Amino acid sequence: MNFGKFFTRHTGTTPGAFRGSLGGVPATWAAAEADQVTELVYIAAFALDPGTSMRGWMGGDLPPTWIHSPDGLAVKAGDAEESSFSGVDPVLAAEAVKRLNWHGLRAFTEKLGARPGNVPLTYVVVTEDPARHPAVQEQWAVRGAHSLRVPSGHSPLSHPDEIATVLADAVARATTDA
């Protein structure tokens, strides 16, 4: 499902982002520069401060389990079935791993340029996440207008019904506030 199209069709506004993990950084920056974003929904996503890069937040190093591309310009998780897709049905996780693409290193080194000041954030802390410790997520969740905990691994594929409820609630708030 394309959440952005669904949200826009039902509310007449732009949702901004439903993002998890690494997608939190570009979603945050894009929302800061957009006029019609009504809410950001993060699932175990990086919610960095402006001027911080993901690599800088990680202490300058990328996780040791990540694989570097042959040209050294990109990376991807080498342990994705255990880290990114923990708790997901093994057949679905294996299929998801096959579809993983490389992430350019610039995505990790570029500093966040801006964060929106007036866009509410919903932060979903996934409490069984081996990739991003729940205590770190809790620190980011306090910034949110809404936060909740889901007993899930890193990927929303492990608890789709709970995540669908979070998204439906965001749509309802935008519809009510519009």
PDB file of C-alpha atoms in Angstrom:
ATOM      1  CA  MET A   1       0.000   0.000   0.000  1.00  0.00           C
ATOM      2  CA  ASN A   2       1.258   3.485  -0.797  1.00  0.00           C
ATOM      3  CA  PHE A   3       0.469   5.251   2.466  1.00  0.00           C
ATOM      4  CA  GLY A   4       1.100   8.718   1.025  1.00  0.00           C
ATOM      5  CA  LYS A   5      -1.455   8.312  -1.770  1.00  0.00           C
ATOM      6  CA  PHE A   6      -3.986   6.743   0.617  1.00  0.00           C
ATOM      7  CA  PHE A   7      -3.531   9.554   3.122  1.00  0.00           C
ATOM      8  CA  THR A   8      -3.795  12.310   0.508  1.00  0.00           C
ATOM      9  CA  ARG A   9      -6.867  10.749  -1.098  1.00  0.00           C
ATOM     10  CA  HIS A  10      -8.694  10.484   2.242  1.00  0.00           C
ATOM     11  CA  THR A  11      -7.634  13.748   3.861  1.00  0.00           C
ATOM     12  CA  GLY A  12      -6.713  16.130   1.048  1.00  0.00           C
ATOM     13  CA  THR A  13      -3.404  16.841   2.784  1.00  0.00           C
ATOM     14  CA  THR A  14       0.114  15.483   2.445  1.00  0.00           C
ATOM     15  CA  PRO A  15       1.126  13.051   5.180  1.00  0.00           C
ATOM     16  CA  GLY A  16       4.831  13.841   5.203  1.00  0.00           C
ATOM     17  CA  ALA A  17       6.110  10.464   6.190  1.00  0.00           C
ATOM     18  CA  PHE A  18       5.496   7.029   7.462  1.00  0.00           C
ATOM     19  CA  ARG A  19       9.078   5.981   7.799  1.00  0.00           C
ATOM     20  CA  GLY A  20      11.178   3.595   9.738  1.00  0.00           C
ATOM     21  CA  SER A  21      14.825   3.202  10.478  1.00  0.00           C
ATOM     22  CA  LEU A  22      17.104   5.109   8.096  1.00  0.00           C
ATOM     23  CA  GLY A  23      14.127   6.763   6.399  1.00  0.00           C
ATOM     24  CA  GLY A  24      13.596   9.005   9.400  1.00  0.00           C
ATOM     25  CA  VAL A  25      16.372  11.382   8.337  1.00  0.00           C
ATOM     26  CA  PRO A  26      15.226  12.237   4.788  1.00  0.00           C
ATOM     27  CA  ALA A  27      11.590  12.267   5.919  1.00  0.00           C
ATOM     28  CA  THR A  28      12.407  14.761   8.664  1.00  0.00           C
ATOM     29  CA  TRP A  29      14.274  17.041   6.291  1.00  0.00           C
ATOM     30  CA  ALA A  30      11.577  16.845   3.609  1.00  0.00           C
ATOM     31  CA  ALA A  31       8.859  17.643   6.158  1.00  0.00           C
ATOM     32  CA  ALA A  32      10.805  20.707   7.273  1.00  0.00           C
ATOM     33  CA  GLU A  33      10.723  22.032   3.722  1.00  0.00           C
ATOM     34  CA  ALA A  34       7.108  21.137   2.851  1.00  0.00           C
ATOM     35  CA  ASP A  35       4.061  23.292   3.521  1.00  0.00           C
ATOM     36  CA  GLN A  36       1.297  20.720   3.789  1.00  0.00           C
ATOM     37  CA  VAL A  37       2.766  17.967   5.959  1.00  0.00           C
ATOM     38  CA  THR A  38       0.296  17.085   8.691  1.00  0.00           C
ATOM     39  CA  GLU A  39       2.189  14.465  10.701  1.00  0.00           C
ATOM     40  CA  LEU A  40       5.309  12.342  10.756  1.00  0.00           C
ATOM     41  CA  VAL A  41       4.955   8.709  11.797  1.00  0.00           C
ATOM     42  CA  TYR A  42       8.212   6.980  12.706  1.00  0.00           C
ATOM     43  CA  ILE A  43       8.778   3.328  13.490  1.00  0.00           C
ATOM     44  CA  ALA A  44      12.166   2.783  15.113  1.00  0.00           C
ATOM     45  CA  ALA A  45      13.408   5.652  12.934  1.00  0.00           C
ATOM     46  CA  PHE A  46      16.368   7.939  13.367  1.00  0.00           C
ATOM     47  CA  ALA A  47      15.013  11.200  14.802  1.00  0.00           C
ATOM     48  CA  LEU A  48      18.230  13.180  14.754  1.00  0.00           C
ATOM     49  CA  ASP A  49      18.888  16.803  15.580  1.00  0.00           C
ATOM     50  CA  PRO A  50      19.759  19.172  12.739  1.00  0.00           C
ATOM     51  CA  GLY A  51      23.501  19.181  12.102  1.00  0.00           C
ATOM     52  CA  THR A  52      23.872  15.500  12.989  1.00  0.00           C
ATOM     53  CA  SER A  53      24.569  12.686  10.535  1.00  0.00           C
ATOM     54  CA  MET A  54      23.637   9.060  11.086  1.00  0.00           C
ATOM     55  CA  ARG A  55      27.297   8.045  10.966  1.00  0.00           C
ATOM     56  CA  GLY A  56      28.166  10.772  13.446  1.00  0.00           C
ATOM     57  CA  TRP A  57      25.370   9.640  15.754  1.00  0.00           C
ATOM     58  CA  MET A  58      26.752   6.081  15.504  1.00  0.00           C
ATOM     59  CA  GLY A  59      30.132   7.296  16.741  1.00  0.00           C
ATOM     60  CA  GLY A  60      31.707   7.463  13.294  1.00  0.00           C
ATOM     61  CA  ASP A  61      31.433   3.765  12.483  1.00  0.00           C
ATOM     62  CA  LEU A  62      28.822   1.724  10.691  1.00  0.00           C
ATOM     63  CA  PRO A  63      27.666  -1.566  12.220  1.00  0.00           C
ATOM     64  CA  PRO A  64      30.322  -4.275  11.752  1.00  0.00           C
ATOM     65  CA  THR A  65      27.770  -6.674  10.242  1.00  0.00           C
ATOM     66  CA  TRP A  66      27.107  -4.389   7.283  1.00  0.00           C
ATOM     67  CA  ILE A  67      28.476  -5.287   3.860  1.00  0.00           C
ATOM     68  CA  HIS A  68      30.290  -2.727   1.711  1.00  0.00           C
ATOM     69  CA  SER A  69      29.680  -2.650  -2.031  1.00  0.00           C
ATOM     70  CA  PRO A  70      32.576  -3.657  -4.293  1.00  0.00           C
ATOM     71  CA  ASP A  71      33.218   0.006  -5.162  1.00  0.00           C
ATOM     72  CA  GLY A  72      33.071   1.036  -1.473  1.00  0.00           C
ATOM     73  CA  LEU A  73      30.380   3.654  -2.100  1.00  0.00           C
ATOM     74  CA  ALA A  74      27.406   1.854  -0.558  1.00  0.00           C
ATOM     75  CA  VAL A  75      26.427  -0.517   2.248  1.00  0.00           C
ATOM     76  CA  LYS A  76      23.640  -2.862   3.284  1.00  0.00           C
ATOM     77  CA  ALA A  77      22.885  -4.955   6.330  1.00  0.00           C
ATOM     78  CA  GLY A  78      24.683  -8.288   6.213  1.00  0.00           C
ATOM     79  CA  ASP A  79      22.503  -9.722   8.953  1.00  0.00           C
ATOM     80  CA  ALA A  80      19.148  -8.361   7.801  1.00  0.00           C
ATOM     81  CA  GLU A  81      17.144 -11.484   8.656  1.00  0.00           C
ATOM     82  CA  GLU A  82      18.270 -11.173  12.288  1.00  0.00           C
ATOM     83  CA  SER A  83      18.408  -7.392  12.648  1.00  0.00           C
ATOM     84  CA  SER A  84      15.990  -5.765  10.244  1.00  0.00           C
ATOM     85  CA  PHE A  85      13.471  -8.596   9.936  1.00  0.00           C
ATOM     86  CA  SER A  86      13.545 -10.227  13.357  1.00  0.00           C
ATOM     87  CA  GLY A  87      10.117 -11.535  14.298  1.00  0.00           C
ATOM     88  CA  VAL A  88       8.950 -11.640  10.671  1.00  0.00           C
ATOM     89  CA  ASP A  89       7.743 -14.910   9.173  1.00  0.00           C
ATOM     90  CA  PRO A  90      10.948 -16.577   7.843  1.00  0.00           C
ATOM     91  CA  VAL A  91       9.599 -16.953   4.291  1.00  0.00           C
ATOM     92  CA  LEU A  92       8.547 -13.296   4.163  1.00  0.00           C
ATOM     93  CA  ALA A  93      11.851 -12.207   5.746  1.00  0.00           C
ATOM     94  CA  ALA A  94      13.866 -14.160   3.156  1.00  0.00           C
ATOM     95  CA  GLU A  95      11.886 -12.511   0.352  1.00  0.00           C
ATOM     96  CA  ALA A  96      12.370  -9.065   1.901  1.00  0.00           C
ATOM     97  CA  VAL A  97      16.120  -9.628   2.222  1.00  0.00           C
ATOM     98  CA  LYS A  98      16.322 -10.478  -1.489  1.00  0.00           C
ATOM     99  CA  ARG A  99      14.796  -7.073  -2.244  1.00  0.00           C
ATOM    100  CA  LEU A 100      17.163  -5.025  -0.104  1.00  0.00           C
ATOM    101  CA  ASN A 101      19.126  -2.461  -2.054  1.00  0.00           C
ATOM    102  CA  TRP A 102      22.403  -0.753  -1.358  1.00  0.00           C
ATOM    103  CA  HIS A 103      22.397   2.517   0.598  1.00  0.00           C
ATOM    104  CA  GLY A 104      24.849   5.124  -0.632  1.00  0.00           C
ATOM    105  CA  LEU A 105      27.358   6.162   2.045  1.00  0.00           C
ATOM    106  CA  ARG A 106      26.286   9.778   1.652  1.00  0.00           C
ATOM    107  CA  ALA A 107      22.975   8.836   3.316  1.00  0.00           C
ATOM    108  CA  PHE A 108      25.008   8.190   6.469  1.00  0.00           C
ATOM    109  CA  THR A 109      27.455  11.079   6.263  1.00  0.00           C
ATOM    110  CA  GLU A 110      25.212  13.984   5.249  1.00  0.00           C
ATOM    111  CA  LYS A 111      24.100  16.036   8.229  1.00  0.00           C
ATOM    112  CA  LEU A 112      20.401  16.638   8.760  1.00  0.00           C
ATOM    113  CA  GLY A 113      19.671  20.121   7.454  1.00  0.00           C
ATOM    114  CA  ALA A 114      16.408  20.881   9.251  1.00  0.00           C
ATOM    115  CA  ARG A 115      13.602  19.485  11.375  1.00  0.00           C
ATOM    116  CA  PRO A 116      10.044  20.823  11.193  1.00  0.00           C
ATOM    117  CA  GLY A 117       8.956  22.839  14.181  1.00  0.00           C
ATOM    118  CA  ASN A 118       5.201  22.595  13.829  1.00  0.00           C
ATOM    119  CA  VAL A 119       4.558  19.084  12.497  1.00  0.00           C
ATOM    120  CA  PRO A 120       3.431  16.554  15.097  1.00  0.00           C
ATOM    121  CA  LEU A 121       5.418  13.368  15.393  1.00  0.00           C
ATOM    122  CA  THR A 122       4.116   9.933  16.267  1.00  0.00           C
ATOM    123  CA  TYR A 123       6.947   7.659  17.344  1.00  0.00           C
ATOM    124  CA  VAL A 124       6.458   3.906  17.531  1.00  0.00           C
ATOM    125  CA  VAL A 125       8.992   2.244  19.815  1.00  0.00           C
ATOM    126  CA  VAL A 126       9.439  -1.367  18.810  1.00  0.00           C
ATOM    127  CA  THR A 127      10.391  -3.126  22.008  1.00  0.00           C
ATOM    128  CA  GLU A 128      11.980  -6.259  20.515  1.00  0.00           C
ATOM    129  CA  ASP A 129      14.291  -4.458  18.077  1.00  0.00           C
ATOM    130  CA  PRO A 130      17.823  -5.888  17.830  1.00  0.00           C
ATOM    131  CA  ALA A 131      18.868  -3.206  15.307  1.00  0.00           C
ATOM    132  CA  ARG A 132      17.960  -0.073  17.298  1.00  0.00           C
ATOM    133  CA  HIS A 133      17.822  -0.542  21.028  1.00  0.00           C
ATOM    134  CA  PRO A 134      14.439   0.412  22.514  1.00  0.00           C
ATOM    135  CA  ALA A 135      16.123   2.733  25.053  1.00  0.00           C
ATOM    136  CA  VAL A 136      17.427   4.843  22.161  1.00  0.00           C
ATOM    137  CA  GLN A 137      13.995   4.876  20.562  1.00  0.00           C
ATOM    138  CA  GLU A 138      12.486   6.018  23.874  1.00  0.00           C
ATOM    139  CA  GLN A 139      14.803   9.054  23.854  1.00  0.00           C
ATOM    140  CA  TRP A 140      13.473  10.014  20.427  1.00  0.00           C
ATOM    141  CA  ALA A 141       9.864   9.171  21.307  1.00  0.00           C
ATOM    142  CA  VAL A 142       9.706  11.876  23.996  1.00  0.00           C
ATOM    143  CA  ARG A 143       9.765  14.447  21.173  1.00  0.00           C
ATOM    144  CA  GLY A 144       6.519  13.086  19.812  1.00  0.00           C
ATOM    145  CA  ALA A 145       3.007  14.358  20.260  1.00  0.00           C
ATOM    146  CA  HIS A 146       2.085  10.681  20.296  1.00  0.00           C
ATOM    147  CA  SER A 147       4.166   7.661  21.179  1.00  0.00           C
ATOM    148  CA  LEU A 148       3.414   4.048  21.723  1.00  0.00           C
ATOM    149  CA  ARG A 149       5.160   0.746  22.158  1.00  0.00           C
ATOM    150  CA  VAL A 150       4.667  -2.305  19.976  1.00  0.00           C
ATOM    151  CA  PRO A 151       6.222  -5.682  20.915  1.00  0.00           C
ATOM    152  CA  SER A 152       7.793  -5.936  17.484  1.00  0.00           C
ATOM    153  CA  GLY A 153      11.124  -6.413  15.823  1.00  0.00           C
ATOM    154  CA  HIS A 154      12.666  -3.690  13.671  1.00  0.00           C
ATOM    155  CA  SER A 155      10.399  -4.186  10.652  1.00  0.00           C
ATOM    156  CA  PRO A 156       6.690  -3.323  10.650  1.00  0.00           C
ATOM    157  CA  LEU A 157       6.196  -6.619   8.787  1.00  0.00           C
ATOM    158  CA  SER A 158       6.424  -8.407  12.135  1.00  0.00           C
ATOM    159  CA  HIS A 159       3.254  -6.716  13.502  1.00  0.00           C
ATOM    160  CA  PRO A 160       1.294  -5.327  10.546  1.00  0.00           C
ATOM    161  CA  ASP A 161      -2.056  -5.041  12.343  1.00  0.00           C
ATOM    162  CA  GLU A 162      -0.643  -2.842  15.102  1.00  0.00           C
ATOM    163  CA  ILE A 163       1.160  -0.644  12.575  1.00  0.00           C
ATOM    164  CA  ALA A 164      -1.992  -0.355  10.449  1.00  0.00           C
ATOM    165  CA  THR A 165      -3.801   0.938  13.542  1.00  0.00           C
ATOM    166  CA  VAL A 166      -1.098   3.570  14.093  1.00  0.00           C
ATOM    167  CA  LEU A 167      -1.467   4.726  10.488  1.00  0.00           C
ATOM    168  CA  ALA A 168      -5.258   4.749  10.677  1.00  0.00           C
ATOM    169  CA  ASP A 169      -5.037   6.894  13.812  1.00  0.00           C
ATOM    170  CA  ALA A 170      -2.749   9.363  11.985  1.00  0.00           C
ATOM    171  CA  VAL A 171      -5.229   9.540   9.096  1.00  0.00           C
ATOM    172  CA  ALA A 172      -8.090  10.129  11.561  1.00  0.00           C
ATOM    173  CA  ARG A 173      -6.190  12.960  13.274  1.00  0.00           C
ATOM    174  CA  ALA A 174      -5.454  14.631   9.929  1.00  0.00           C
ATOM    175  CA  THR A 175      -9.079  14.281   8.876  1.00  0.00           C
ATOM    176  CA  THR A 176     -10.278  15.770  12.159  1.00  0.00           C
ATOM    177  CA  ASP A 177      -7.715  18.585  12.134  1.00  0.00           C
ATOM    178  CA  ALA A 178      -8.109  19.427   8.429  1.00  0.00           C
TER     179      ALA A 178
END
